[in-house]
């Protein structure tokens, strides 16, 4: 089944404890992206990747890191999480991203709480 | 600052009516425009995209784009209670790569 998977789905952690949220897609998509969703603010793009080893900042990259060493995986790293990073996180992928018309397929979301 | 704005609603329509959802965006260099639907607690799912001026129809849904006015809308004909969800407008901005900006979403309630 074609899908985007995220792990963990739920995470409660404490300030300053490094964490990684994994994202994997099995559709051979070139474009992958991370978003956070907060009430009243909609989805905001954190980072995106046009292909392996090619990443770029979205609108809210501060406090986050990403890497794209393999086409299928795009982990989101919080080196020192803070309470303002408590949010619902979505990973998404699309075939190319190059034409700007590709559908983005979203993972199920990761609900992160930083105490 | 690139912005995408939507009326947060909620928008309430009776079953069978036409629901009209609107979105304005701030950058004339925008590449393409998407409408996603998100049910509570679920991931966004694509309804349709449009990148040329005019109308694009897909079943009960019609997207309308007016680049001169920086305005994109979604019409839902014969609204059903199952259409009750939050509708997200997304704009792709070409900035070397392709950055995606979402509006905050409009909550739609379809009353049976």
mmCIF file of C-alpha atoms in Angstrom:
data_model
loop_
_atom_site.group_PDB
_atom_site.id
_atom_site.type_symbol
_atom_site.label_atom_id
_atom_site.label_comp_id
_atom_site.label_asym_id
_atom_site.label_seq_id
_atom_site.Cartn_x
_atom_site.Cartn_y
_atom_site.Cartn_z
ATOM 1 C CA UNK A 1 0.000 0.000 0.000
ATOM 2 C CA UNK A 2 1.335 3.431 -0.994
ATOM 3 C CA UNK A 3 1.756 5.459 2.128
ATOM 4 C CA UNK A 4 3.680 7.924 4.237
ATOM 5 C CA UNK A 5 4.483 6.657 7.721
ATOM 6 C CA UNK A 6 5.557 8.609 10.763
ATOM 7 C CA UNK A 7 6.899 7.431 14.085
ATOM 8 C CA UNK A 8 6.143 7.904 16.838
ATOM 9 C CA UNK A 9 2.499 8.901 16.561
ATOM 10 C CA UNK A 10 2.460 10.364 20.055
ATOM 11 C CA UNK A 11 5.357 11.631 22.120
ATOM 12 C CA UNK A 12 5.615 13.374 25.452
ATOM 13 C CA UNK A 13 9.081 14.620 26.327
ATOM 14 C CA UNK A 14 10.855 17.196 28.458
ATOM 15 C CA UNK A 15 12.606 20.391 27.541
ATOM 16 C CA UNK A 16 16.078 19.891 26.137
ATOM 17 C CA UNK A 17 15.917 16.173 25.457
ATOM 18 C CA UNK A 18 16.883 15.553 21.840
ATOM 19 C CA UNK A 19 14.340 13.681 19.765
ATOM 20 C CA UNK A 20 13.829 12.467 16.221
ATOM 21 C CA UNK A 21 10.540 11.949 14.414
ATOM 22 C CA UNK A 22 10.915 9.610 11.482
ATOM 23 C CA UNK A 23 9.116 9.865 8.165
ATOM 24 C CA UNK A 24 9.206 7.278 5.421
ATOM 25 C CA UNK A 25 7.429 6.971 2.082
ATOM 26 C CA UNK A 26 7.239 3.968 -0.235
ATOM 27 C CA UNK A 27 6.161 5.795 -3.390
ATOM 28 C CA UNK A 28 9.623 6.762 -4.695
ATOM 29 C CA UNK A 29 8.684 10.415 -4.298
ATOM 30 C CA UNK A 30 11.379 13.034 -4.764
ATOM 31 C CA UNK A 31 9.772 15.815 -2.719
ATOM 32 C CA UNK A 32 9.250 15.541 1.026
ATOM 33 C CA UNK A 33 8.234 18.124 3.574
ATOM 34 C CA UNK A 34 7.556 18.661 7.259
ATOM 35 C CA UNK A 35 4.727 20.801 8.652
ATOM 36 C CA UNK A 36 3.486 21.717 12.066
ATOM 37 C CA UNK A 37 -0.157 22.428 12.746
ATOM 38 C CA UNK A 38 -1.299 24.654 15.582
ATOM 39 C CA UNK A 39 -4.840 25.824 16.374
ATOM 40 C CA UNK A 40 -5.742 28.940 14.433
ATOM 41 C CA UNK A 41 -2.496 28.902 12.465
ATOM 42 C CA UNK A 42 -3.069 26.092 10.036
ATOM 43 C CA UNK A 43 -0.172 24.119 8.600
ATOM 44 C CA UNK A 44 3.209 25.816 8.544
ATOM 45 C CA UNK A 45 6.094 24.398 6.567
ATOM 46 C CA UNK A 46 9.243 23.667 8.571
ATOM 47 C CA UNK A 47 11.624 22.205 5.983
ATOM 48 C CA UNK A 48 11.319 20.587 2.612
ATOM 49 C CA UNK A 49 13.510 18.483 0.386
ATOM 50 C CA UNK A 50 13.454 18.444 -3.385
ATOM 51 C CA UNK A 51 15.577 15.271 -3.535
ATOM 52 C CA UNK A 52 18.339 13.342 -1.773
ATOM 53 C CA UNK A 53 20.831 15.702 -0.091
ATOM 54 C CA UNK A 54 18.755 18.747 -1.143
ATOM 55 C CA UNK A 55 16.910 20.484 1.688
ATOM 56 C CA UNK A 56 15.615 24.005 2.220
ATOM 57 C CA UNK A 57 13.935 26.031 4.918
ATOM 58 C CA UNK A 58 10.217 26.554 5.054
ATOM 59 C CA UNK A 59 8.532 29.310 7.019
ATOM 60 C CA UNK A 60 9.321 28.111 10.555
ATOM 61 C CA UNK A 61 12.679 26.256 10.553
ATOM 62 C CA UNK A 62 14.051 27.583 13.849
ATOM 63 C CA UNK A 63 14.755 24.830 16.352
ATOM 64 C CA UNK A 64 14.525 22.020 13.817
ATOM 65 C CA UNK A 65 16.966 20.056 11.672
ATOM 66 C CA UNK A 66 16.388 17.632 8.835
ATOM 67 C CA UNK A 67 18.425 15.332 6.651
ATOM 68 C CA UNK A 68 17.723 13.480 3.419
ATOM 69 C CA UNK A 69 20.308 10.767 2.988
ATOM 70 C CA UNK A 70 17.921 8.341 1.333
ATOM 71 C CA UNK A 71 15.032 9.041 -0.985
ATOM 72 C CA UNK A 72 12.439 7.333 1.189
ATOM 73 C CA UNK A 73 13.351 8.848 4.579
ATOM 74 C CA UNK A 74 13.167 12.407 5.873
ATOM 75 C CA UNK A 75 13.636 12.567 9.650
ATOM 76 C CA UNK A 76 12.850 15.675 11.689
ATOM 77 C CA UNK A 77 15.284 16.356 14.518
ATOM 78 C CA UNK A 78 14.667 18.562 17.524
ATOM 79 C CA UNK A 79 18.082 19.040 19.127
ATOM 80 C CA UNK A 80 16.775 20.822 22.224
ATOM 81 C CA UNK A 81 12.987 20.797 22.290
ATOM 82 C CA UNK A 82 11.132 23.610 24.000
ATOM 83 C CA UNK A 83 7.461 23.892 25.059
ATOM 84 C CA UNK A 84 6.677 26.145 22.079
ATOM 85 C CA UNK A 85 7.407 23.174 19.838
ATOM 86 C CA UNK A 86 4.414 21.345 21.261
ATOM 87 C CA UNK A 87 2.348 20.750 18.160
ATOM 88 C CA UNK A 88 0.923 18.282 15.664
ATOM 89 C CA UNK A 89 3.516 17.425 13.038
ATOM 90 C CA UNK A 90 2.832 16.130 9.551
ATOM 91 C CA UNK A 91 5.225 14.718 7.018
ATOM 92 C CA UNK A 92 4.224 14.837 3.359
ATOM 93 C CA UNK A 93 5.618 13.681 0.042
ATOM 94 C CA UNK A 94 4.889 14.299 -3.617
ATOM 95 C CA UNK A 95 6.249 12.796 -6.837
ATOM 96 C CA UNK A 96 8.540 15.607 -7.908
ATOM 97 C CA UNK A 97 7.574 19.014 -6.558
ATOM 98 C CA UNK A 98 9.311 20.424 -9.610
ATOM 99 C CA UNK A 99 6.161 21.351 -11.494
ATOM 100 C CA UNK A 100 4.466 22.794 -8.441
ATOM 101 C CA UNK A 101 1.335 20.891 -9.294
ATOM 102 C CA UNK A 102 1.972 17.582 -7.591
ATOM 103 C CA UNK A 103 -0.371 16.317 -4.917
ATOM 104 C CA UNK A 104 1.197 16.109 -1.497
ATOM 105 C CA UNK A 105 0.389 12.906 0.408
ATOM 106 C CA UNK A 106 0.370 13.332 4.147
ATOM 107 C CA UNK A 107 1.407 10.974 6.892
ATOM 108 C CA UNK A 108 -0.892 10.306 9.872
ATOM 109 C CA UNK A 109 0.699 12.956 12.066
ATOM 110 C CA UNK A 110 2.801 12.973 15.234
ATOM 111 C CA UNK A 111 1.442 14.696 18.297
ATOM 112 C CA UNK A 112 4.360 16.074 20.293
ATOM 113 C CA UNK A 113 4.137 17.516 23.776
ATOM 114 C CA UNK A 114 7.199 19.165 25.307
ATOM 115 C CA UNK A 115 6.947 19.725 29.062
ATOM 116 C CA UNK B 1 6.056 37.859 3.882
ATOM 117 C CA UNK B 2 4.013 35.530 1.756
ATOM 118 C CA UNK B 3 0.520 35.068 3.153
ATOM 119 C CA UNK B 4 -2.521 32.989 2.436
ATOM 120 C CA UNK B 5 -5.723 34.036 4.121
ATOM 121 C CA UNK B 6 -9.009 32.256 4.635
ATOM 122 C CA UNK B 7 -12.129 33.072 6.583
ATOM 123 C CA UNK B 8 -11.896 30.802 9.620
ATOM 124 C CA UNK B 9 -15.669 30.311 9.764
ATOM 125 C CA UNK B 10 -17.401 28.282 10.807
ATOM 126 C CA UNK B 11 -19.452 28.277 7.640
ATOM 127 C CA UNK B 12 -22.773 26.543 8.083
ATOM 128 C CA UNK B 13 -24.931 25.471 5.118
ATOM 129 C CA UNK B 14 -27.973 23.208 4.852
ATOM 130 C CA UNK B 15 -27.706 19.858 3.140
ATOM 131 C CA UNK B 16 -28.041 20.200 -0.619
ATOM 132 C CA UNK B 17 -26.903 23.824 -0.712
ATOM 133 C CA UNK B 18 -23.773 25.262 -2.340
ATOM 134 C CA UNK B 19 -20.885 25.956 0.015
ATOM 135 C CA UNK B 20 -18.476 28.679 -1.082
ATOM 136 C CA UNK B 21 -14.995 28.791 0.425
ATOM 137 C CA UNK B 22 -12.608 31.619 -0.309
ATOM 138 C CA UNK B 23 -8.870 32.186 -0.167
ATOM 139 C CA UNK B 24 -6.688 35.194 -0.945
ATOM 140 C CA UNK B 25 -2.925 35.201 -1.297
ATOM 141 C CA UNK B 26 -0.340 37.916 -1.207
ATOM 142 C CA UNK B 27 2.287 37.055 -3.805
ATOM 143 C CA UNK B 28 1.783 37.432 -7.529
ATOM 144 C CA UNK B 29 4.606 34.966 -8.186
ATOM 145 C CA UNK B 30 2.550 32.088 -6.838
ATOM 146 C CA UNK B 31 2.819 28.928 -8.874
ATOM 147 C CA UNK B 32 -0.198 26.764 -8.123
ATOM 148 C CA UNK B 33 -3.095 26.437 -5.743
ATOM 149 C CA UNK B 34 -4.517 23.494 -3.853
ATOM 150 C CA UNK B 35 -7.584 22.742 -1.790
ATOM 151 C CA UNK B 36 -7.270 20.117 0.940
ATOM 152 C CA UNK B 37 -9.932 18.731 3.241
ATOM 153 C CA UNK B 38 -9.096 17.754 6.795
ATOM 154 C CA UNK B 39 -11.437 15.862 9.060
ATOM 155 C CA UNK B 40 -10.959 16.295 12.771
ATOM 156 C CA UNK B 41 -7.968 14.297 13.973
ATOM 157 C CA UNK B 42 -7.015 13.226 10.467
ATOM 158 C CA UNK B 43 -4.447 14.163 7.850
ATOM 159 C CA UNK B 44 -5.200 16.624 5.069
ATOM 160 C CA UNK B 45 -6.298 15.038 1.800
ATOM 161 C CA UNK B 46 -6.288 16.686 -1.605
ATOM 162 C CA UNK B 47 -9.569 17.763 -3.166
ATOM 163 C CA UNK B 48 -8.173 19.460 -6.234
ATOM 164 C CA UNK B 49 -5.545 21.821 -7.565
ATOM 165 C CA UNK B 50 -5.655 24.641 -10.096
ATOM 166 C CA UNK B 51 -2.918 26.716 -11.718
ATOM 167 C CA UNK B 52 -4.612 28.477 -14.621
ATOM 168 C CA UNK B 53 -7.112 31.314 -14.424
ATOM 169 C CA UNK B 54 -10.715 30.229 -14.662
ATOM 170 C CA UNK B 55 -12.749 27.335 -13.356
ATOM 171 C CA UNK B 56 -11.876 23.689 -12.865
ATOM 172 C CA UNK B 57 -14.586 21.182 -12.070
ATOM 173 C CA UNK B 58 -14.307 17.744 -10.500
ATOM 174 C CA UNK B 59 -17.603 16.137 -9.563
ATOM 175 C CA UNK B 60 -19.363 18.303 -6.989
ATOM 176 C CA UNK B 61 -16.316 20.507 -6.560
ATOM 177 C CA UNK B 62 -15.322 23.557 -8.598
ATOM 178 C CA UNK B 63 -12.150 25.534 -8.033
ATOM 179 C CA UNK B 64 -11.972 29.085 -9.346
ATOM 180 C CA UNK B 65 -8.756 31.055 -9.782
ATOM 181 C CA UNK B 66 -8.346 34.751 -10.485
ATOM 182 C CA UNK B 67 -4.650 35.632 -10.483
ATOM 183 C CA UNK B 68 -5.240 39.335 -11.130
ATOM 184 C CA UNK B 69 -7.284 39.552 -7.937
ATOM 185 C CA UNK B 70 -5.074 36.996 -6.125
ATOM 186 C CA UNK B 71 -8.134 35.006 -5.238
ATOM 187 C CA UNK B 72 -8.973 31.315 -5.329
ATOM 188 C CA UNK B 73 -12.253 29.728 -4.270
ATOM 189 C CA UNK B 74 -13.835 26.318 -3.858
ATOM 190 C CA UNK B 75 -17.493 25.657 -4.501
ATOM 191 C CA UNK B 76 -19.128 22.501 -3.181
ATOM 192 C CA UNK B 77 -22.435 21.744 -4.850
ATOM 193 C CA UNK B 78 -25.127 19.588 -3.254
ATOM 194 C CA UNK B 79 -23.342 19.745 0.087
ATOM 195 C CA UNK B 80 -23.582 16.632 2.232
ATOM 196 C CA UNK B 81 -23.102 16.176 5.994
ATOM 197 C CA UNK B 82 -19.991 14.155 5.111
ATOM 198 C CA UNK B 83 -18.487 17.347 3.646
ATOM 199 C CA UNK B 84 -18.309 18.787 7.163
ATOM 200 C CA UNK B 85 -14.591 19.337 7.701
ATOM 201 C CA UNK B 86 -11.917 22.001 7.658
ATOM 202 C CA UNK B 87 -10.897 23.131 4.190
ATOM 203 C CA UNK B 88 -7.324 24.262 3.703
ATOM 204 C CA UNK B 89 -6.114 26.459 0.883
ATOM 205 C CA UNK B 90 -2.455 25.960 -0.055
ATOM 206 C CA UNK B 91 -0.305 28.044 -2.371
ATOM 207 C CA UNK B 92 2.982 26.924 -3.881
ATOM 208 C CA UNK B 93 5.510 29.727 -4.165
ATOM 209 C CA UNK B 94 8.438 29.196 -6.448
ATOM 210 C CA UNK B 95 11.479 30.442 -4.540
ATOM 211 C CA UNK B 96 14.326 28.453 -6.057
ATOM 212 C CA UNK B 97 12.613 25.420 -4.679
ATOM 213 C CA UNK B 98 8.899 25.200 -4.007
ATOM 214 C CA UNK B 99 7.660 26.527 -0.692
ATOM 215 C CA UNK B 100 4.113 25.683 0.403
ATOM 216 C CA UNK B 101 2.043 28.152 2.389
ATOM 217 C CA UNK B 102 -1.269 27.034 3.873
ATOM 218 C CA UNK B 103 -4.128 29.191 4.993
ATOM 219 C CA UNK B 104 -5.470 28.649 8.498
ATOM 220 C CA UNK B 105 -8.481 26.789 7.109
ATOM 221 C CA UNK B 106 -12.241 27.275 7.045
ATOM 222 C CA UNK B 107 -14.490 25.009 9.099
ATOM 223 C CA UNK B 108 -17.567 23.909 7.194
ATOM 224 C CA UNK B 109 -20.677 22.443 8.787
ATOM 225 C CA UNK B 110 -23.347 20.902 6.578
ATOM 226 C CA UNK B 111 -26.614 20.547 8.460
ATOM 227 C CA UNK B 112 -28.810 17.556 7.650
#
